[in-house]
Structure formats: C-alpha cells, structure tokens
Amino acid sequence: MKNLKLFFIYLFSFVVILNTLLLAQNQDKGNVSNALISKIRQKCVTEKGIVNAVSANDTRKLIVNRNNAGKIDDIFAIKLDIKGITNQKSSGRCWLFTSLNVLRQKARDKFNLSSFEFSETYPFFWDQFEKANLFLEGVIKTRSKKMTDRKVEWLFKHPVGDGGVWNMAVAIIEKYGLVPKSAMPETYHSENTRSMSRLIGLKLKEQGLKLRDLASKGKSVRYLRKEKEKMLEDIYKLLVYHLGEPPVKFSWRYKDKDGKLSPEKTYTPQEFAKEVLDVDLRDYVMLMDDPTRPYYKLYEIEYDRDVYEDFNWKYINLPSAELKKYALKSLLDKEPMYFSCDVGKQLDRKAGILSVENYDYESLFGISFKMNKAQRILTSSSGSTHGMALVGVDTSDTGKPVKWLLENSWGPSSGHNGFLIMTDKWFDEYMFRLVVLKKYIPENILNILKQKPVMLSPWDPMFLPVEDM
C-alpha cells in the first residue's frame, strides 16, 4: 500500500513537471498561452471611466487636444490670389485638379479674368485611356512571365486607377492639350469614378488574359499590338459612355474682369494649351522627401506614369529643409506649386488645420506611438495620399516658416473656406512631393538630374498609395 502511494506521488510529480515543460515549450513556439493571458490581465490597469467613454464614442472626438485650439490663425505673410475653389467630388483626381490649379492662374492673367477653371474631365478621359494602353503594354512586356510573378500580379491588381501624380498631368497636357471647363464639363461618373474604374478594370483584365493566351500560342509582339488596338476601341467606348467624347475643336469666348466681352474663337485643345500656358512644363522639377533612402540622389518609380512613351515620376530626394527653401522662393515670386502629403494624418477636417498637435492618443490610452517618418513609410503606415497646391506661407521674425497654406479641391465648404492650414512641423512629418520651377533651385541640386536614376519597383512604398483622395 505504501509503495502504491509513493507511486502515485511520483506519477503526480512527473505529470506536473511534464505539464510545466510542455507549457514552456508551447510558449517558446510563440503561441498565446493561458499563462500569458493571465499575466497580461494582471498587468492591464485601466480606468473604468475611460473604458466607458472610448467604447461608447468616436475615439477621434476624445483625443482632440483642446490646448491646441485657437493657437493657429489664418494670417499669412505671403498668400497668392486664389479665385474659386474646385471640387473633385467622389473621385481620386486630386493630382489632376492640383496640377490644373497650379496652371490656371496663367489663364487668368492671359485673358484678364476674375476666375477661370480648366476642364478636369477632358484630361481625365485621356489619362484613363492612356493608362489602359500602359497596362496592356505591360501585359505584352511580361507575357513570358508566370501569373504568380510579382510584376504580373501587380499589373493585374492595378490595371487602371483615377489616382496619379504631376508628371501624368504634364504628359496628357503636352499630348492632348487643354480646354476650358465649359467645353467638357463634369459628368456623374467624372465626379463619382468608382463604378467606371471598376468596369474598365474588369474589361482590361479580361483583355490582358487574352493577350497572354495569344502570346502562349506563339503570336508575335506585332500581332499582339494589333489585337491591343482593337481592345482599346472598347475602352474608348466605355469612356465616352461615362465621360462624354472629348472635343477635337471647340469655340470659346469670355468676359474679362473689366466686363469686356471677347470675340468667339475656335481652338483645338492643343492650340488652347499653347496659347494659355507661357511656361515649358518640362521646366518643373519633381522633388521628394523620402527618408528611407539616401538624399541628394535621383530616383524613378516604374509604371508611375500614364502615357506609355512618356516619363515616370522621377524625383530628386531631398530633406524637407531643402524643399522649404525652394518653396519660399517660389511663393515670394507668386508661383504656386504642386504639393502632396499624407493628408489624413492629424487633420482637423472641420477647422481645416494640419498639425501634429491636433490629437493626443497618449493622454487617453497611456500608450505612445513613436514611429518616425521613415519607419511609417517602411511599414506602409504613411504615404503620399493627396495632392494640393501650395499657395501661402507665414514666417517668424527670423524669416523661418511657421505655417503654410494649401489650396484644396474638396469644395469651398470644406476645411478653412476650401483651404488647409499646415504647421511647419506637420510639413516635416507628412509632406512627400513638391514640384518647383528650375529657376528657384540651385545649380548643384539641378545637377542631380544628370545622374542615372535608381529604378524603384511599382510596389515600392513611395508608389503606393499615389494621390487619390
């Protein structure tokens, strides 16, 4: 009996030790154990009032930093004369609106107008058509690769989209010209692009698969391109149904700000663009603050364009302090700039203020969020999501920027009368792209354009997301 009792004691001890070893082994494997949960529960100290408040409310309302209210005014040392806030509605055309907003002052000056707006629908039509061609050419180029190849996967995931960047607008303007808004006004689908983009994307994927099938049967590139041209007929037709057919010629007259009525004149879109724009669009330099890579070097992003035969987004990588110098020079000379950023971060949409002090998560949760700009980019936590025109700056007594003014394209009732006010600290954290005329950039920086660019893949964090808000 005594031996049996000892046996059970030893057996129990063995089971306890074995269980402990198995538990430790499971923890080493990385699983969430009951012991780990128990440990976390003991350490999790929360305030009942905060739990009740957070669980029953929009967290964004609870993290508003009231100490920041009223500290940012709307007075600017330099503010360009902007007339008429545009509205992209429910579309990702911010990049196109911004590009045209940067250029429309030239039309105002040329015709002595109190306000003016280019048609955004006209270049958008050709942007979508050219992107369709770019996708199909990409399919032809990668025809020998497997569908599981990363580039092929990327192409079929992104056949066409309404987002973009400055160089895409330049390519379309140079190839197809411009028209005033009255010559090709907005449609329901230009203002609400989702269903059109989905439909065109679906058709392009089908066409892409057909091209790959033909290639697998030994058809030549010349044959594939002939088939592609037939495919583009369907894309053109879909665009006409959704956006209307772009004019080949149009008649236009205007009344200037002195009340003088002009005679009616007939233009082609190319003639109109040539008459209105007194600047070489290739004189603009694309700059970027990408702290994940070495500065003072030239980079290019593959497929970051719309026109097949034209150029990608090719940028000089510079720290934000350098970009501010050229922005100040431009604004002093009354030149607006294409600017892009991660607009959703620390945005007080109602007040129209972008400030890193707008919201305070740590005081509410007792948890800090400490990633810097480079870390946010590398983890896809931040990227260039929205384009706006940089049109104003306020400076301190020493001449350093304190805040900046952005002309938005969300309509006049959004933000601060259609504008966003951005603090200089926010500029450092969430600004990405700036496009500046060459004459405001020193020679040593312009010489970087002579470098052979480092080609980045289209799935690089600097590509995704493109401006589409």
Tab-separated table of N, CA and C in Angstrom, residues 318-403:
chain	number	residue	atom	x	y	z
A	318	LEU	N	15.375	64.914	-51.364
A	318	LEU	CA	15.959	65.983	-50.555
A	318	LEU	C	15.289	66.045	-49.189
A	319	PRO	N	16.033	66.450	-48.158
A	319	PRO	CA	15.393	66.651	-46.853
A	319	PRO	C	14.416	67.818	-46.905
A	320	SER	N	13.439	67.796	-46.026
A	320	SER	CA	12.376	68.801	-46.071
A	320	SER	C	12.905	70.224	-45.918
A	321	ALA	N	14.000	70.405	-45.185
A	321	ALA	CA	14.561	71.751	-45.016
A	321	ALA	C	14.963	72.353	-46.358
A	322	GLU	N	15.477	71.518	-47.261
A	322	GLU	CA	15.843	71.991	-48.599
A	322	GLU	C	14.588	72.364	-49.392
A	323	LEU	N	13.578	71.527	-49.305
A	323	LEU	CA	12.349	71.782	-50.051
A	323	LEU	C	11.709	73.098	-49.625
A	324	LYS	N	11.786	73.406	-48.350
A	324	LYS	CA	11.192	74.651	-47.847
A	324	LYS	C	11.868	75.882	-48.454
A	325	LYS	N	13.168	75.797	-48.679
A	325	LYS	CA	13.890	76.930	-49.281
A	325	LYS	C	13.326	77.260	-50.657
A	326	TYR	N	13.117	76.233	-51.466
A	326	TYR	CA	12.635	76.449	-52.832
A	326	TYR	C	11.160	76.841	-52.836
A	327	ALA	N	10.416	76.322	-51.870
A	327	ALA	CA	9.005	76.706	-51.751
A	327	ALA	C	8.883	78.184	-51.398
A	328	LEU	N	9.725	78.656	-50.499
A	328	LEU	CA	9.710	80.074	-50.117
A	328	LEU	C	10.048	80.969	-51.298
A	329	LYS	N	11.078	80.585	-52.046
A	329	LYS	CA	11.460	81.367	-53.226
A	329	LYS	C	10.317	81.445	-54.228
A	330	SER	N	9.653	80.326	-54.442
A	330	SER	CA	8.542	80.278	-55.397
A	330	SER	C	7.400	81.177	-54.956
A	331	LEU	N	7.022	81.095	-53.699
A	331	LEU	CA	5.900	81.886	-53.199
A	331	LEU	C	6.220	83.376	-53.195
A	332	LEU	N	7.469	83.719	-52.904
A	332	LEU	CA	7.875	85.132	-52.972
A	332	LEU	C	7.725	85.674	-54.387
A	333	ASP	N	7.839	84.786	-55.365
A	333	ASP	CA	7.688	85.170	-56.773
A	333	ASP	C	6.278	84.878	-57.296
A	334	LYS	N	5.353	84.602	-56.366
A	334	LYS	CA	3.933	84.375	-56.681
A	334	LYS	C	3.700	83.151	-57.564
A	335	GLU	N	4.509	82.118	-57.356
A	335	GLU	CA	4.351	80.868	-58.099
A	335	GLU	C	3.789	79.773	-57.190
A	336	PRO	N	2.586	79.261	-57.479
A	336	PRO	CA	2.065	78.123	-56.717
A	336	PRO	C	2.799	76.847	-57.100
A	337	MET	N	2.712	75.834	-56.262
A	337	MET	CA	3.421	74.576	-56.501
A	337	MET	C	2.530	73.370	-56.271
A	338	TYR	N	2.791	72.317	-57.023
A	338	TYR	CA	2.166	71.016	-56.767
A	338	TYR	C	2.804	70.452	-55.502
A	339	PHE	N	1.962	70.022	-54.581
A	339	PHE	CA	2.401	69.556	-53.265
A	339	PHE	C	1.586	68.323	-52.913
A	340	SER	N	2.219	67.300	-52.362
A	340	SER	CA	1.433	66.145	-51.923
A	340	SER	C	1.879	65.693	-50.543
A	341	CYS	N	0.956	65.029	-49.852
A	341	CYS	CA	1.193	64.702	-48.451
A	341	CYS	C	0.297	63.541	-48.021
A	342	ASP	N	0.428	63.158	-46.773
A	342	ASP	CA	-0.457	62.157	-46.172
A	342	ASP	C	-1.541	62.910	-45.410
A	343	VAL	N	-2.544	63.373	-46.145
A	343	VAL	CA	-3.489	64.366	-45.632
A	343	VAL	C	-4.326	63.873	-44.454
A	344	GLY	N	-4.544	62.581	-44.326
A	344	GLY	CA	-5.415	62.083	-43.267
A	344	GLY	C	-4.793	62.078	-41.889
A	345	LYS	N	-3.487	62.293	-41.805
A	345	LYS	CA	-2.812	62.238	-40.515
A	345	LYS	C	-2.927	63.574	-39.773
A	346	GLN	N	-3.449	63.511	-38.555
A	346	GLN	CA	-3.564	64.691	-37.685
A	346	GLN	C	-4.310	65.844	-38.377
A	347	LEU	N	-5.333	65.513	-39.143
A	347	LEU	CA	-6.140	66.524	-39.830
A	347	LEU	C	-7.380	66.854	-39.019
A	348	ASP	N	-7.548	68.121	-38.689
A	348	ASP	CA	-8.807	68.628	-38.150
A	348	ASP	C	-9.611	69.089	-39.358
A	349	ARG	N	-10.444	68.204	-39.875
A	349	ARG	CA	-11.148	68.460	-41.128
A	349	ARG	C	-12.071	69.665	-41.021
A	350	LYS	N	-12.741	69.819	-39.889
A	350	LYS	CA	-13.697	70.911	-39.733
A	350	LYS	C	-13.005	72.271	-39.729
A	351	ALA	N	-11.907	72.376	-38.991
A	351	ALA	CA	-11.173	73.642	-38.916
A	351	ALA	C	-10.235	73.831	-40.096
A	352	GLY	N	-9.923	72.738	-40.792
A	352	GLY	CA	-9.004	72.819	-41.918
A	352	GLY	C	-7.563	73.004	-41.492
A	353	ILE	N	-7.173	72.330	-40.400
A	353	ILE	CA	-5.822	72.503	-39.857
A	353	ILE	C	-5.088	71.165	-39.805
A	354	LEU	N	-3.869	71.166	-40.322
A	354	LEU	CA	-2.963	70.023	-40.255
A	354	LEU	C	-1.873	70.357	-39.244
A	355	SER	N	-1.917	69.703	-38.087
A	355	SER	CA	-0.945	69.979	-37.030
A	355	SER	C	-0.652	68.695	-36.273
A	356	VAL	N	0.620	68.464	-35.948
A	356	VAL	CA	0.979	67.265	-35.188
A	356	VAL	C	0.474	67.347	-33.755
A	357	GLU	N	-0.033	68.516	-33.354
A	357	GLU	CA	-0.574	68.701	-32.008
A	357	GLU	C	-2.095	68.568	-31.963
A	358	ASN	N	-2.723	68.234	-33.083
A	358	ASN	CA	-4.193	68.199	-33.120
A	358	ASN	C	-4.794	67.132	-32.216
A	359	TYR	N	-4.165	65.946	-32.184
A	359	TYR	CA	-4.753	64.820	-31.466
A	359	TYR	C	-3.739	64.202	-30.513
A	360	ASP	N	-4.227	63.766	-29.348
A	360	ASP	CA	-3.366	63.256	-28.286
A	360	ASP	C	-3.841	61.860	-27.868
A	361	TYR	N	-3.241	60.847	-28.431
A	361	TYR	CA	-3.598	59.466	-28.111
A	361	TYR	C	-3.038	59.041	-26.748
A	362	GLU	N	-1.833	59.496	-26.447
A	362	GLU	CA	-1.133	59.009	-25.257
A	362	GLU	C	-1.854	59.376	-23.969
A	363	SER	N	-2.392	60.603	-23.900
A	363	SER	CA	-3.081	61.017	-22.675
A	363	SER	C	-4.333	60.190	-22.426
A	364	LEU	N	-4.985	59.751	-23.487
A	364	LEU	CA	-6.206	58.957	-23.339
A	364	LEU	C	-5.894	57.500	-23.018
A	365	PHE	N	-5.002	56.887	-23.783
A	365	PHE	CA	-4.752	55.450	-23.656
A	365	PHE	C	-3.569	55.092	-22.750
A	366	GLY	N	-2.689	56.060	-22.505
A	366	GLY	CA	-1.471	55.741	-21.776
A	366	GLY	C	-0.503	54.933	-22.612
A	367	ILE	N	-0.685	54.997	-23.920
A	367	ILE	CA	0.166	54.265	-24.864
A	367	ILE	C	0.698	55.256	-25.890
A	368	SER	N	1.997	55.240	-26.130
A	368	SER	CA	2.596	56.183	-27.075
A	368	SER	C	2.769	55.533	-28.443
A	369	PHE	N	2.769	56.373	-29.475
A	369	PHE	CA	3.007	55.936	-30.854
A	369	PHE	C	4.216	56.716	-31.357
A	370	LYS	N	5.359	56.031	-31.506
A	370	LYS	CA	6.623	56.746	-31.658
A	370	LYS	C	7.337	56.533	-32.989
A	371	MET	N	6.702	55.961	-33.986
A	371	MET	CA	7.397	55.764	-35.256
A	371	MET	C	7.727	57.105	-35.900
A	372	ASN	N	8.936	57.197	-36.469
A	372	ASN	CA	9.305	58.404	-37.203
A	372	ASN	C	8.842	58.283	-38.655
A	373	LYS	N	9.127	59.290	-39.462
A	373	LYS	CA	8.633	59.316	-40.837
A	373	LYS	C	9.130	58.119	-41.646
A	374	ALA	N	10.406	57.818	-41.538
A	374	ALA	CA	10.967	56.693	-42.293
A	374	ALA	C	10.314	55.376	-41.885
A	375	GLN	N	10.126	55.177	-40.591
A	375	GLN	CA	9.512	53.944	-40.107
A	375	GLN	C	8.063	53.821	-40.564
A	376	ARG	N	7.362	54.944	-40.591
A	376	ARG	CA	5.973	54.909	-41.062
A	376	ARG	C	5.904	54.531	-42.540
A	377	ILE	N	6.854	55.039	-43.323
A	377	ILE	CA	6.883	54.707	-44.755
A	377	ILE	C	7.185	53.222	-44.955
A	378	LEU	N	8.204	52.718	-44.274
A	378	LEU	CA	8.637	51.334	-44.456
A	378	LEU	C	7.577	50.325	-44.026
A	379	THR	N	6.726	50.714	-43.093
A	379	THR	CA	5.678	49.809	-42.612
A	379	THR	C	4.328	50.095	-43.263
A	380	SER	N	4.344	50.898	-44.332
A	380	SER	CA	3.114	51.267	-45.058
A	380	SER	C	2.095	51.937	-44.149
A	381	SER	N	2.591	52.648	-43.142
A	381	SER	CA	1.715	53.385	-42.231
A	381	SER	C	1.488	54.808	-42.699
A	382	SER	N	2.277	55.249	-43.667
A	382	SER	CA	2.136	56.607	-44.186
A	382	SER	C	2.637	56.638	-45.618
A	383	GLY	N	1.996	57.463	-46.420
A	383	GLY	CA	2.392	57.609	-47.814
A	383	GLY	C	1.729	58.818	-48.416
A	384	SER	N	2.082	59.117	-49.641
A	384	SER	CA	1.536	60.292	-50.320
A	384	SER	C	0.139	59.981	-50.833
A	385	THR	N	-0.875	60.517	-50.161
A	385	THR	CA	-2.260	60.174	-50.481
A	385	THR	C	-3.038	61.289	-51.160
A	386	HIS	N	-2.543	62.524	-51.117
A	386	HIS	CA	-3.376	63.627	-51.601
A	386	HIS	C	-2.513	64.766	-52.122
A	387	GLY	N	-2.920	65.304	-53.272
A	387	GLY	CA	-2.233	66.446	-53.856
A	387	GLY	C	-3.024	67.727	-53.657
A	388	MET	N	-2.321	68.808	-53.367
A	388	MET	CA	-2.908	70.142	-53.229
A	388	MET	C	-1.907	71.159	-53.755
A	389	ALA	N	-2.361	72.381	-53.945
A	389	ALA	CA	-1.460	73.440	-54.399
A	389	ALA	C	-0.954	74.226	-53.195
A	390	LEU	N	0.354	74.389	-53.112
A	390	LEU	CA	0.963	75.183	-52.045
A	390	LEU	C	0.921	76.647	-52.461
A	391	VAL	N	0.151	77.470	-51.714
A	391	VAL	CA	-0.135	78.835	-52.175
A	391	VAL	C	0.142	79.923	-51.139
A	392	GLY	N	0.679	79.568	-49.973
A	392	GLY	CA	0.935	80.600	-48.982
A	392	GLY	C	1.869	80.127	-47.891
A	393	VAL	N	2.482	81.086	-47.199
A	393	VAL	CA	3.377	80.776	-46.089
A	393	VAL	C	3.376	81.927	-45.095
A	394	ASP	N	3.508	81.590	-43.835
A	394	ASP	CA	3.671	82.592	-42.783
A	394	ASP	C	5.012	82.339	-42.120
A	395	THR	N	5.730	83.396	-41.805
A	395	THR	CA	7.083	83.260	-41.271
A	395	THR	C	7.225	83.957	-39.922
A	396	SER	N	8.247	83.545	-39.178
A	396	SER	CA	8.561	84.176	-37.900
A	396	SER	C	9.362	85.446	-38.137
A	397	ASP	N	9.728	86.122	-37.064
A	397	ASP	CA	10.527	87.349	-37.173
A	397	ASP	C	11.891	87.081	-37.800
A	398	THR	N	12.364	85.838	-37.686
A	398	THR	CA	13.668	85.485	-38.260
A	398	THR	C	13.554	84.992	-39.702
A	399	GLY	N	12.327	84.944	-40.217
A	399	GLY	CA	12.127	84.526	-41.604
A	399	GLY	C	11.898	83.046	-41.797
A	400	LYS	N	11.842	82.286	-40.700
A	400	LYS	CA	11.618	80.845	-40.822
A	400	LYS	C	10.122	80.547	-40.955
A	401	PRO	N	9.762	79.548	-41.762
A	401	PRO	CA	8.342	79.205	-41.920
A	401	PRO	C	7.717	78.743	-40.604
A	402	VAL	N	6.512	79.188	-40.369
A	402	VAL	CA	5.743	78.780	-39.196
A	402	VAL	C	4.562	77.913	-39.621
A	403	LYS	N	3.907	78.333	-40.692
A	403	LYS	CA	2.788	77.558	-41.231
A	403	LYS	C	2.662	77.833	-42.724
